[in-house]
GROMACS .gro file of C-alpha atoms in nm:
model
  446
    1UNK     CA    1   1.666   2.874   1.779
    2UNK     CA    2   1.871   2.557   1.780
    3UNK     CA    3   2.057   2.466   1.463
    4UNK     CA    4   1.830   2.331   1.196
    5UNK     CA    5   1.879   1.969   1.089
    6UNK     CA    6   2.063   1.901   0.765
    7UNK     CA    7   1.807   1.787   0.508
    8UNK     CA    8   1.810   1.669   0.148
    9UNK     CA    9   1.459   1.545   0.070
   10UNK     CA   10   1.299   1.835   0.259
   11UNK     CA   11   1.395   2.195   0.314
   12UNK     CA   12   1.300   2.443   0.584
   13UNK     CA   13   1.193   2.791   0.480
   14UNK     CA   14   1.127   3.079   0.719
   15UNK     CA   15   0.794   3.249   0.669
   16UNK     CA   16   0.650   3.508   0.908
   17UNK     CA   17   0.600   3.555   1.280
   18UNK     CA   18   0.788   3.242   1.375
   19UNK     CA   19   0.622   3.013   1.121
   20UNK     CA   20   0.836   2.781   0.912
   21UNK     CA   21   0.752   2.582   0.600
   22UNK     CA   22   0.868   2.222   0.579
   23UNK     CA   23   0.882   2.167   0.205
   24UNK     CA   24   0.886   1.813   0.066
   25UNK     CA   25   1.089   1.843  -0.254
   26UNK     CA   26   1.289   1.533  -0.346
   27UNK     CA   27   1.580   1.621  -0.576
   28UNK     CA   28   1.571   1.463  -0.919
   29UNK     CA   29   1.209   1.342  -0.889
   30UNK     CA   30   0.896   1.480  -1.052
   31UNK     CA   31   0.679   1.345  -0.767
   32UNK     CA   32   0.760   1.304  -0.400
   33UNK     CA   33   0.770   0.953  -0.256
   34UNK     CA   34   0.880   0.827   0.082
   35UNK     CA   35   1.233   0.702   0.040
   36UNK     CA   36   1.429   0.578   0.340
   37UNK     CA   37   1.616   0.908   0.340
   38UNK     CA   38   1.293   1.112   0.353
   39UNK     CA   39   1.154   0.894   0.631
   40UNK     CA   40   1.452   0.949   0.858
   41UNK     CA   41   1.454   1.323   0.788
   42UNK     CA   42   1.102   1.354   0.930
   43UNK     CA   43   1.225   1.210   1.258
   44UNK     CA   44   1.514   1.455   1.269
   45UNK     CA   45   1.283   1.748   1.199
   46UNK     CA   46   1.042   1.639   1.474
   47UNK     CA   47   1.324   1.608   1.726
   48UNK     CA   48   1.451   1.954   1.633
   49UNK     CA   49   1.106   2.112   1.653
   50UNK     CA   50   1.055   1.998   2.010
   51UNK     CA   51   1.342   2.216   2.135
   52UNK     CA   52   1.299   2.505   1.892
   53UNK     CA   53   1.119   2.839   1.930
   54UNK     CA   54   0.922   2.781   1.610
   55UNK     CA   55   0.562   2.902   1.639
   56UNK     CA   56   0.419   2.651   1.394
   57UNK     CA   57   0.485   2.448   1.081
   58UNK     CA   58   0.325   2.445   0.738
   59UNK     CA   59   0.387   2.120   0.551
   60UNK     CA   60   0.370   2.155   0.176
   61UNK     CA   61   0.511   2.009  -0.143
   62UNK     CA   62   0.771   2.172  -0.360
   63UNK     CA   63   0.637   1.984  -0.662
   64UNK     CA   64   0.373   2.106  -0.903
   65UNK     CA   65   0.267   1.742  -0.953
   66UNK     CA   66   0.120   1.687  -0.607
   67UNK     CA   67   0.199   1.633  -0.240
   68UNK     CA   68   0.330   1.275  -0.215
   69UNK     CA   69   0.247   0.954  -0.401
   70UNK     CA   70   0.338   0.718  -0.115
   71UNK     CA   71   0.622   0.474  -0.065
   72UNK     CA   72   0.917   0.419  -0.294
   73UNK     CA   73   0.810   0.072  -0.410
   74UNK     CA   74   1.151  -0.001  -0.561
   75UNK     CA   75   1.307   0.044  -0.216
   76UNK     CA   76   1.027  -0.167  -0.073
   77UNK     CA   77   1.125  -0.455  -0.301
   78UNK     CA   78   1.485  -0.428  -0.185
   79UNK     CA   79   1.369  -0.433   0.176
   80UNK     CA   80   1.158  -0.744   0.112
   81UNK     CA   81   1.462  -0.927  -0.024
   82UNK     CA   82   1.671  -0.813   0.272
   83UNK     CA   83   1.411  -0.937   0.520
   84UNK     CA   84   1.362  -1.273   0.351
   85UNK     CA   85   1.737  -1.338   0.344
   86UNK     CA   86   1.747  -1.333   0.724
   87UNK     CA   87   1.682  -1.644   0.936
   88UNK     CA   88   1.310  -1.706   0.970
   89UNK     CA   89   1.299  -1.637   1.341
   90UNK     CA   90   1.456  -1.292   1.289
   91UNK     CA   91   1.241  -1.166   1.003
   92UNK     CA   92   0.955  -1.013   1.198
   93UNK     CA   93   1.187  -0.802   1.413
   94UNK     CA   94   1.396  -0.701   1.112
   95UNK     CA   95   1.083  -0.597   0.924
   96UNK     CA   96   0.945  -0.407   1.224
   97UNK     CA   97   1.270  -0.221   1.285
   98UNK     CA   98   1.311  -0.135   0.917
   99UNK     CA   99   0.963   0.004   0.857
  100UNK     CA  100   0.869   0.160   1.192
  101UNK     CA  101   1.079   0.480   1.159
  102UNK     CA  102   0.813   0.653   0.944
  103UNK     CA  103   0.540   0.575   1.194
  104UNK     CA  104   0.766   0.685   1.479
  105UNK     CA  105   0.860   1.005   1.293
  106UNK     CA  106   0.500   1.102   1.221
  107UNK     CA  107   0.407   1.036   1.581
  108UNK     CA  108   0.698   1.252   1.697
  109UNK     CA  109   0.583   1.528   1.461
  110UNK     CA  110   0.228   1.538   1.594
  111UNK     CA  111   0.348   1.534   1.957
  112UNK     CA  112   0.635   1.784   1.920
  113UNK     CA  113   0.430   2.060   2.081
  114UNK     CA  114   0.409   2.277   1.768
  115UNK     CA  115   0.092   2.326   1.562
  116UNK     CA  116   0.133   2.161   1.223
  117UNK     CA  117  -0.084   2.248   0.924
  118UNK     CA  118  -0.055   2.070   0.591
  119UNK     CA  119  -0.137   2.204   0.247
  120UNK     CA  120  -0.242   1.933   0.003
  121UNK     CA  121  -0.251   2.044  -0.359
  122UNK     CA  122  -0.272   1.737  -0.584
  123UNK     CA  123  -0.237   1.375  -0.482
  124UNK     CA  124  -0.160   1.263  -0.127
  125UNK     CA  125  -0.164   0.885  -0.143
  126UNK     CA  126  -0.035   0.610   0.085
  127UNK     CA  127   0.241   0.751   0.301
  128UNK     CA  128   0.154   1.096   0.167
  129UNK     CA  129  -0.196   1.065   0.309
  130UNK     CA  130  -0.055   0.930   0.637
  131UNK     CA  131   0.175   1.234   0.650
  132UNK     CA  132  -0.127   1.461   0.611
  133UNK     CA  133  -0.320   1.269   0.878
  134UNK     CA  134  -0.041   1.339   1.126
  135UNK     CA  135  -0.090   1.714   1.082
  136UNK     CA  136  -0.321   1.894   1.324
  137UNK     CA  137  -0.490   2.097   1.048
  138UNK     CA  138  -0.546   1.999   0.686
  139UNK     CA  139  -0.599   2.251   0.407
  140UNK     CA  140  -0.690   2.103   0.069
  141UNK     CA  141  -0.704   2.292  -0.255
  142UNK     CA  142  -0.999   2.281  -0.491
  143UNK     CA  143  -0.766   2.159  -0.765
  144UNK     CA  144  -0.952   1.877  -0.950
  145UNK     CA  145  -0.640   1.662  -0.906
  146UNK     CA  146  -0.637   1.694  -0.528
  147UNK     CA  147  -0.725   1.366  -0.355
  148UNK     CA  148  -0.632   1.170  -0.045
  149UNK     CA  149  -0.624   0.792  -0.032
  150UNK     CA  150  -0.462   0.483   0.116
  151UNK     CA  151  -0.430   0.242  -0.179
  152UNK     CA  152  -0.180   0.000  -0.022
  153UNK     CA  153  -0.427  -0.289  -0.030
  154UNK     CA  154  -0.424  -0.273  -0.411
  155UNK     CA  155  -0.061  -0.392  -0.406
  156UNK     CA  156  -0.110  -0.640  -0.123
  157UNK     CA  157   0.000  -0.420   0.167
  158UNK     CA  158  -0.150  -0.211   0.445
  159UNK     CA  159  -0.084   0.151   0.542
  160UNK     CA  160   0.193   0.101   0.795
  161UNK     CA  161   0.256   0.456   0.916
  162UNK     CA  162  -0.059   0.503   1.119
  163UNK     CA  163  -0.308   0.498   0.833
  164UNK     CA  164  -0.517   0.215   0.975
  165UNK     CA  165  -0.537   0.400   1.306
  166UNK     CA  166  -0.571   0.770   1.221
  167UNK     CA  167  -0.811   0.743   0.926
  168UNK     CA  168  -1.083   0.556   1.122
  169UNK     CA  169  -1.041   0.798   1.412
  170UNK     CA  170  -1.075   1.103   1.185
  171UNK     CA  171  -1.363   0.998   0.956
  172UNK     CA  172  -1.510   0.698   1.140
  173UNK     CA  173  -1.470   0.330   1.068
  174UNK     CA  174  -1.753   0.307   0.815
  175UNK     CA  175  -1.619   0.589   0.598
  176UNK     CA  176  -1.262   0.465   0.635
  177UNK     CA  177  -1.320   0.106   0.518
  178UNK     CA  178  -1.363   0.180   0.142
  179UNK     CA  179  -1.048   0.391   0.155
  180UNK     CA  180  -0.847   0.124   0.333
  181UNK     CA  181  -0.985  -0.189   0.168
  182UNK     CA  182  -1.080  -0.082  -0.184
  183UNK     CA  183  -0.838   0.195  -0.273
  184UNK     CA  184  -1.106   0.464  -0.255
  185UNK     CA  185  -1.013   0.832  -0.246
  186UNK     CA  186  -1.144   1.145  -0.083
  187UNK     CA  187  -1.194   1.441  -0.311
  188UNK     CA  188  -1.168   1.786  -0.152
  189UNK     CA  189  -1.547   1.804  -0.118
  190UNK     CA  190  -1.589   1.459   0.034
  191UNK     CA  191  -1.287   1.512   0.260
  192UNK     CA  192  -1.444   1.831   0.394
  193UNK     CA  193  -1.778   1.661   0.450
  194UNK     CA  194  -1.612   1.367   0.629
  195UNK     CA  195  -1.403   1.588   0.856
  196UNK     CA  196  -1.074   1.487   0.696
  197UNK     CA  197  -1.018   1.838   0.557
  198UNK     CA  198  -1.061   2.146   0.774
  199UNK     CA  199  -1.066   2.389   0.480
  200UNK     CA  200  -1.089   2.370   0.100
  201UNK     CA  201  -0.958   2.678  -0.076
  202UNK     CA  202  -0.811   2.788  -0.407
  203UNK     CA  203  -0.448   2.680  -0.456
  204UNK     CA  204  -0.321   3.036  -0.431
  205UNK     CA  205  -0.495   3.082  -0.094
  206UNK     CA  206  -0.388   2.755   0.070
  207UNK     CA  207  -0.063   2.861   0.237
  208UNK     CA  208  -0.225   3.175   0.378
  209UNK     CA  209  -0.508   2.962   0.521
  210UNK     CA  210  -0.262   2.728   0.690
  211UNK     CA  211  -0.062   3.017   0.836
  212UNK     CA  212  -0.378   3.193   0.953
  213UNK     CA  213  -0.473   2.884   1.153
  214UNK     CA  214  -0.128   2.868   1.315
  215UNK     CA  215  -0.143   3.239   1.406
  216UNK     CA  216  -0.480   3.182   1.575
  217UNK     CA  217  -0.295   3.008   1.859
  218UNK     CA  218  -0.443   2.658   1.831
  219UNK     CA  219  -0.373   2.366   2.062
  220UNK     CA  220  -0.086   2.161   1.919
  221UNK     CA  221  -0.235   1.819   1.985
  222UNK     CA  222  -0.451   1.557   1.816
  223UNK     CA  223  -0.805   1.461   1.923
  224UNK     CA  224  -0.688   1.108   2.010
  225UNK     CA  225  -0.434   1.251   2.253
  226UNK     CA  226  -0.703   1.457   2.428
  227UNK     CA  227  -0.942   1.163   2.473
  228UNK     CA  228  -0.845   0.876   2.704
  229UNK     CA  229  -0.976   0.625   2.620
  230UNK     CA  230  -1.085   0.705   2.262
  231UNK     CA  231  -1.458   0.755   2.217
  232UNK     CA  232  -1.535   0.436   2.023
  233UNK     CA  233  -1.855   0.233   2.025
  234UNK     CA  234  -1.699  -0.111   2.051
  235UNK     CA  235  -2.014  -0.301   1.956
  236UNK     CA  236  -2.079  -0.089   1.647
  237UNK     CA  237  -1.713  -0.112   1.545
  238UNK     CA  238  -1.716  -0.490   1.578
  239UNK     CA  239  -2.029  -0.517   1.362
  240UNK     CA  240  -1.874  -0.308   1.085
  241UNK     CA  241  -1.550  -0.503   1.094
  242UNK     CA  242  -1.727  -0.841   1.100
  243UNK     CA  243  -1.930  -0.744   0.794
  244UNK     CA  244  -1.617  -0.628   0.610
  245UNK     CA  245  -1.440  -0.953   0.700
  246UNK     CA  246  -1.728  -1.160   0.562
  247UNK     CA  247  -1.724  -0.959   0.240
  248UNK     CA  248  -1.348  -1.008   0.202
  249UNK     CA  249  -1.391  -1.384   0.236
  250UNK     CA  250  -1.591  -1.401  -0.086
  251UNK     CA  251  -1.397  -1.596  -0.352
  252UNK     CA  252  -1.146  -1.511  -0.486
  253UNK     CA  253  -1.095  -1.236  -0.231
  254UNK     CA  254  -1.003  -1.481   0.041
  255UNK     CA  255  -0.660  -1.532  -0.118
  256UNK     CA  256  -0.561  -1.166  -0.082
  257UNK     CA  257  -0.426  -1.127   0.274
  258UNK     CA  258  -0.407  -0.745   0.290
  259UNK     CA  259  -0.777  -0.676   0.365
  260UNK     CA  260  -0.773  -0.918   0.657
  261UNK     CA  261  -0.452  -0.764   0.791
  262UNK     CA  262  -0.605  -0.416   0.766
  263UNK     CA  263  -0.915  -0.529   0.954
  264UNK     CA  264  -0.693  -0.689   1.219
  265UNK     CA  265  -0.511  -0.356   1.256
  266UNK     CA  266  -0.834  -0.164   1.312
  267UNK     CA  267  -0.988  -0.424   1.542
  268UNK     CA  268  -0.677  -0.455   1.757
  269UNK     CA  269  -0.583  -0.088   1.762
  270UNK     CA  270  -0.889   0.135   1.749
  271UNK     CA  271  -0.945   0.139   2.126
  272UNK     CA  272  -0.576   0.161   2.218
  273UNK     CA  273  -0.382   0.483   2.288
  274UNK     CA  274  -0.212   0.594   1.969
  275UNK     CA  275   0.139   0.492   2.074
  276UNK     CA  276   0.025   0.135   2.133
  277UNK     CA  277  -0.204   0.139   1.829
  278UNK     CA  278   0.077   0.218   1.585
  279UNK     CA  279   0.295  -0.047   1.745
  280UNK     CA  280   0.016  -0.300   1.689
  281UNK     CA  281  -0.024  -0.183   1.329
  282UNK     CA  282   0.347  -0.231   1.263
  283UNK     CA  283   0.339  -0.577   1.419
  284UNK     CA  284   0.070  -0.677   1.170
  285UNK     CA  285   0.258  -0.508   0.885
  286UNK     CA  286   0.581  -0.690   0.973
  287UNK     CA  287   0.401  -1.021   0.932
  288UNK     CA  288   0.225  -0.924   0.609
  289UNK     CA  289   0.539  -0.800   0.434
  290UNK     CA  290   0.696  -1.146   0.464
  291UNK     CA  291   0.426  -1.309   0.252
  292UNK     CA  292   0.481  -1.356  -0.123
  293UNK     CA  293   0.151  -1.192  -0.224
  294UNK     CA  294   0.263  -0.830  -0.166
  295UNK     CA  295   0.590  -0.894  -0.349
  296UNK     CA  296   0.403  -1.047  -0.642
  297UNK     CA  297   0.151  -0.766  -0.660
  298UNK     CA  298   0.413  -0.491  -0.641
  299UNK     CA  299   0.620  -0.655  -0.914
  300UNK     CA  300   0.320  -0.692  -1.144
  301UNK     CA  301   0.067  -0.421  -1.058
  302UNK     CA  302   0.327  -0.148  -1.007
  303UNK     CA  303   0.654  -0.224  -1.186
  304UNK     CA  304   0.488  -0.433  -1.456
  305UNK     CA  305   0.214  -0.178  -1.514
  306UNK     CA  306   0.461   0.109  -1.544
  307UNK     CA  307   0.664  -0.077  -1.806
  308UNK     CA  308   0.351  -0.204  -1.984
  309UNK     CA  309   0.202   0.144  -2.014
  310UNK     CA  310   0.532   0.292  -2.133
  311UNK     CA  311   0.568   0.025  -2.400
  312UNK     CA  312   0.202   0.040  -2.500
  313UNK     CA  313   0.232   0.415  -2.556
  314UNK     CA  314   0.532   0.352  -2.780
  315UNK     CA  315   0.358   0.064  -2.959
  316UNK     CA  316   0.627  -0.175  -2.839
  317UNK     CA  317   0.463  -0.442  -2.623
  318UNK     CA  318   0.669  -0.763  -2.600
  319UNK     CA  319   0.651  -0.992  -2.903
  320UNK     CA  320   0.599  -1.285  -2.669
  321UNK     CA  321   0.270  -1.150  -2.528
  322UNK     CA  322   0.053  -1.315  -2.791
  323UNK     CA  323   0.228  -1.652  -2.755
  324UNK     CA  324   0.201  -1.649  -2.375
  325UNK     CA  325  -0.164  -1.547  -2.390
  326UNK     CA  326  -0.238  -1.832  -2.632
  327UNK     CA  327  -0.050  -2.076  -2.408
  328UNK     CA  328  -0.243  -1.971  -2.097
  329UNK     CA  329  -0.581  -1.987  -2.268
  330UNK     CA  330  -0.488  -2.313  -2.435
  331UNK     CA  331  -0.384  -2.473  -2.107
  332UNK     CA  332  -0.713  -2.370  -1.952
  333UNK     CA  333  -0.902  -2.509  -2.251
  334UNK     CA  334  -0.718  -2.842  -2.230
  335UNK     CA  335  -0.771  -2.876  -1.854
  336UNK     CA  336  -1.118  -2.731  -1.825
  337UNK     CA  337  -1.333  -2.956  -2.038
  338UNK     CA  338  -1.549  -3.102  -1.759
  339UNK     CA  339  -1.859  -3.010  -1.564
  340UNK     CA  340  -1.664  -2.823  -1.297
  341UNK     CA  341  -1.507  -2.574  -1.535
  342UNK     CA  342  -1.746  -2.285  -1.475
  343UNK     CA  343  -1.721  -2.322  -1.097
  344UNK     CA  344  -1.341  -2.346  -1.113
  345UNK     CA  345  -1.313  -2.032  -1.326
  346UNK     CA  346  -1.547  -1.845  -1.093
  347UNK     CA  347  -1.342  -1.961  -0.795
  348UNK     CA  348  -1.032  -1.808  -0.958
  349UNK     CA  349  -1.212  -1.490  -1.062
  350UNK     CA  350  -1.167  -1.581  -1.430
  351UNK     CA  351  -1.529  -1.586  -1.541
  352UNK     CA  352  -1.478  -1.308  -1.794
  353UNK     CA  353  -1.211  -1.515  -1.972
  354UNK     CA  354  -1.452  -1.803  -2.051
  355UNK     CA  355  -1.530  -1.696  -2.413
  356UNK     CA  356  -1.159  -1.658  -2.495
  357UNK     CA  357  -1.087  -1.998  -2.341
  358UNK     CA  358  -1.352  -2.165  -2.552
  359UNK     CA  359  -1.200  -2.012  -2.866
  360UNK     CA  360  -0.844  -2.117  -2.783
  361UNK     CA  361  -0.653  -2.412  -2.925
  362UNK     CA  362  -0.589  -2.667  -2.646
  363UNK     CA  363  -0.236  -2.678  -2.504
  364UNK     CA  364  -0.197  -3.000  -2.301
  365UNK     CA  365   0.037  -2.975  -2.002
  366UNK     CA  366   0.155  -3.245  -1.763
  367UNK     CA  367   0.051  -3.107  -1.425
  368UNK     CA  368   0.252  -3.255  -1.137
  369UNK     CA  369   0.090  -3.346  -0.808
  370UNK     CA  370   0.114  -3.086  -0.527
  371UNK     CA  371   0.311  -3.162  -0.214
  372UNK     CA  372   0.226  -2.859  -0.002
  373UNK     CA  373   0.349  -2.502   0.026
  374UNK     CA  374   0.242  -2.144   0.099
  375UNK     CA  375  -0.045  -2.114  -0.149
  376UNK     CA  376  -0.377  -2.295  -0.136
  377UNK     CA  377  -0.324  -2.464  -0.475
  378UNK     CA  378  -0.010  -2.637  -0.352
  379UNK     CA  379  -0.219  -2.858  -0.124
  380UNK     CA  380  -0.462  -3.139  -0.201
  381UNK     CA  381  -0.814  -3.000  -0.249
  382UNK     CA  382  -1.130  -3.158  -0.112
  383UNK     CA  383  -1.374  -3.027  -0.375
  384UNK     CA  384  -1.371  -3.107  -0.750
  385UNK     CA  385  -1.400  -2.742  -0.853
  386UNK     CA  386  -1.109  -2.639  -0.632
  387UNK     CA  387  -0.903  -2.933  -0.755
  388UNK     CA  388  -0.962  -2.820  -1.112
  389UNK     CA  389  -0.890  -2.456  -1.021
  390UNK     CA  390  -0.553  -2.558  -0.881
  391UNK     CA  391  -0.472  -2.752  -1.197
  392UNK     CA  392  -0.577  -2.458  -1.413
  393UNK     CA  393  -0.338  -2.225  -1.233
  394UNK     CA  394  -0.041  -2.461  -1.240
  395UNK     CA  395  -0.100  -2.573  -1.602
  396UNK     CA  396  -0.124  -2.215  -1.725
  397UNK     CA  397   0.198  -2.117  -1.548
  398UNK     CA  398   0.391  -2.408  -1.696
  399UNK     CA  399   0.249  -2.351  -2.045
  400UNK     CA  400   0.328  -1.980  -2.030
  401UNK     CA  401   0.683  -2.035  -1.911
  402UNK     CA  402   0.754  -2.272  -2.201
  403UNK     CA  403   0.700  -1.997  -2.461
  404UNK     CA  404   0.791  -1.683  -2.264
  405UNK     CA  405   1.089  -1.453  -2.328
  406UNK     CA  406   1.379  -1.466  -2.085
  407UNK     CA  407   1.397  -1.089  -2.027
  408UNK     CA  408   1.265  -1.009  -1.678
  409UNK     CA  409   1.115  -0.673  -1.771
  410UNK     CA  410   0.924  -0.830  -2.060
  411UNK     CA  411   0.799  -1.105  -1.831
  412UNK     CA  412   0.664  -0.847  -1.584
  413UNK     CA  413   0.488  -0.667  -1.869
  414UNK     CA  414   0.328  -0.992  -1.987
  415UNK     CA  415   0.222  -1.082  -1.634
  416UNK     CA  416   0.056  -0.743  -1.590
  417UNK     CA  417  -0.119  -0.770  -1.928
  418UNK     CA  418  -0.271  -1.107  -1.837
  419UNK     CA  419  -0.378  -0.987  -1.493
  420UNK     CA  420  -0.542  -0.681  -1.648
  421UNK     CA  421  -0.695  -0.847  -1.955
  422UNK     CA  422  -0.793  -1.191  -1.832
  423UNK     CA  423  -0.824  -1.139  -1.459
  424UNK     CA  424  -0.532  -1.373  -1.384
  425UNK     CA  425  -0.495  -1.381  -1.004
  426UNK     CA  426  -0.274  -1.090  -0.900
  427UNK     CA  427  -0.176  -1.254  -0.572
  428UNK     CA  428   0.048  -1.496  -0.766
  429UNK     CA  429   0.178  -1.209  -0.981
  430UNK     CA  430   0.069  -1.359  -1.315
  431UNK     CA  431   0.153  -1.686  -1.491
  432UNK     CA  432   0.525  -1.618  -1.532
  433UNK     CA  433   0.571  -1.505  -1.174
  434UNK     CA  434   0.387  -1.819  -1.066
  435UNK     CA  435   0.608  -2.036  -1.287
  436UNK     CA  436   0.916  -1.886  -1.126
  437UNK     CA  437   0.776  -1.946  -0.781
  438UNK     CA  438   0.694  -2.307  -0.859
  439UNK     CA  439   1.042  -2.365  -0.993
  440UNK     CA  440   1.216  -2.195  -0.702
  441UNK     CA  441   1.003  -2.358  -0.435
  442UNK     CA  442   1.057  -2.707  -0.578
  443UNK     CA  443   0.745  -2.817  -0.398
  444UNK     CA  444   0.587  -2.999  -0.688
  445UNK     CA  445   0.685  -3.349  -0.790
  446UNK     CA  446   0.592  -3.535  -1.105
   0.00000   0.00000   0.00000
């Protein structure tokens, strides 16, 4: 056997009869996530496997908390900043080259010529689910916490390591869409019924089940590599995707780009060979990651939520939360006194905040005229309700910023609280994130 690769995020353990275990066990972490280091180790393992005399591989977690919770979103934020600092005409290539190694590594793993079985005990989300999809055989435990999902759309992204291509091929487009677009999850029972899981067993029996499959001498290839072209009903696929696109267009969903990018990935890739399909998926991902919406949603719905929940548990939410909430509601009350108010609030997805707005003390704000920019509200609107909706967003951001604390962590907590409590549009990150954007962009003039 050739020398094993040097690993830190994973380890290789010998089992029996030529089987090895590839154990995902990040040092110093209670849950595995895909860091850049872990991503590149998968590629090294796949390259080594191809020339080894290994009989088969069992993928499993070394954590009691689950299999893998997805990407390291802190590293993702750093990557976003790195990409956006490059000249505009270089960003797509930089993004593609930075993020494609995981997709390439998983593809190398499934085509290395060795049967790969995965044991999923606990959560396998995002990149963790994509990792499991790249295995030839999937054993899930009947642990109530076991689940597979691709929740990237909930933070403005798409599964960029083959998730938009493998999931529809495994379970069908119709079953895949709620997982990809709505953050749905497969339980062990539903995964088995959908064909995503091959076996569901007790946790203590899972490794033995995976090894038993390897010892049965299975073919070390994926269904999509045995079918050329893939068996896809193009007309039925188009109908499903068209219906999902129409649903995503419903206000305020039209301002969240991730669902449309996901549908583009499926439509453009589902009939391609897998190598071309994952390249197409990464091309779409490289464009999406440059938009501000994913950055805003990660900052608020992930980092902000984590800090909010930690502080809420300790009874230490920011003192400025009440003042910012009053300022936002007051700005909406001052702006939204006309006949178009209900339509404007509905357009923004703020209908549930109407009673609180009516009870708020008005906070007048001088709203400057828009001069164009990335977001819809930075342009002149051609309908009264949309014009008012734009004013409501901008007024609330300016009012909130005037009374907000300076501490960035506290601002993220407040943004998350207002997104969660009032339904403030997550694609702008919350009122304080929006205020920062407006100030940095300098696209508004008095």
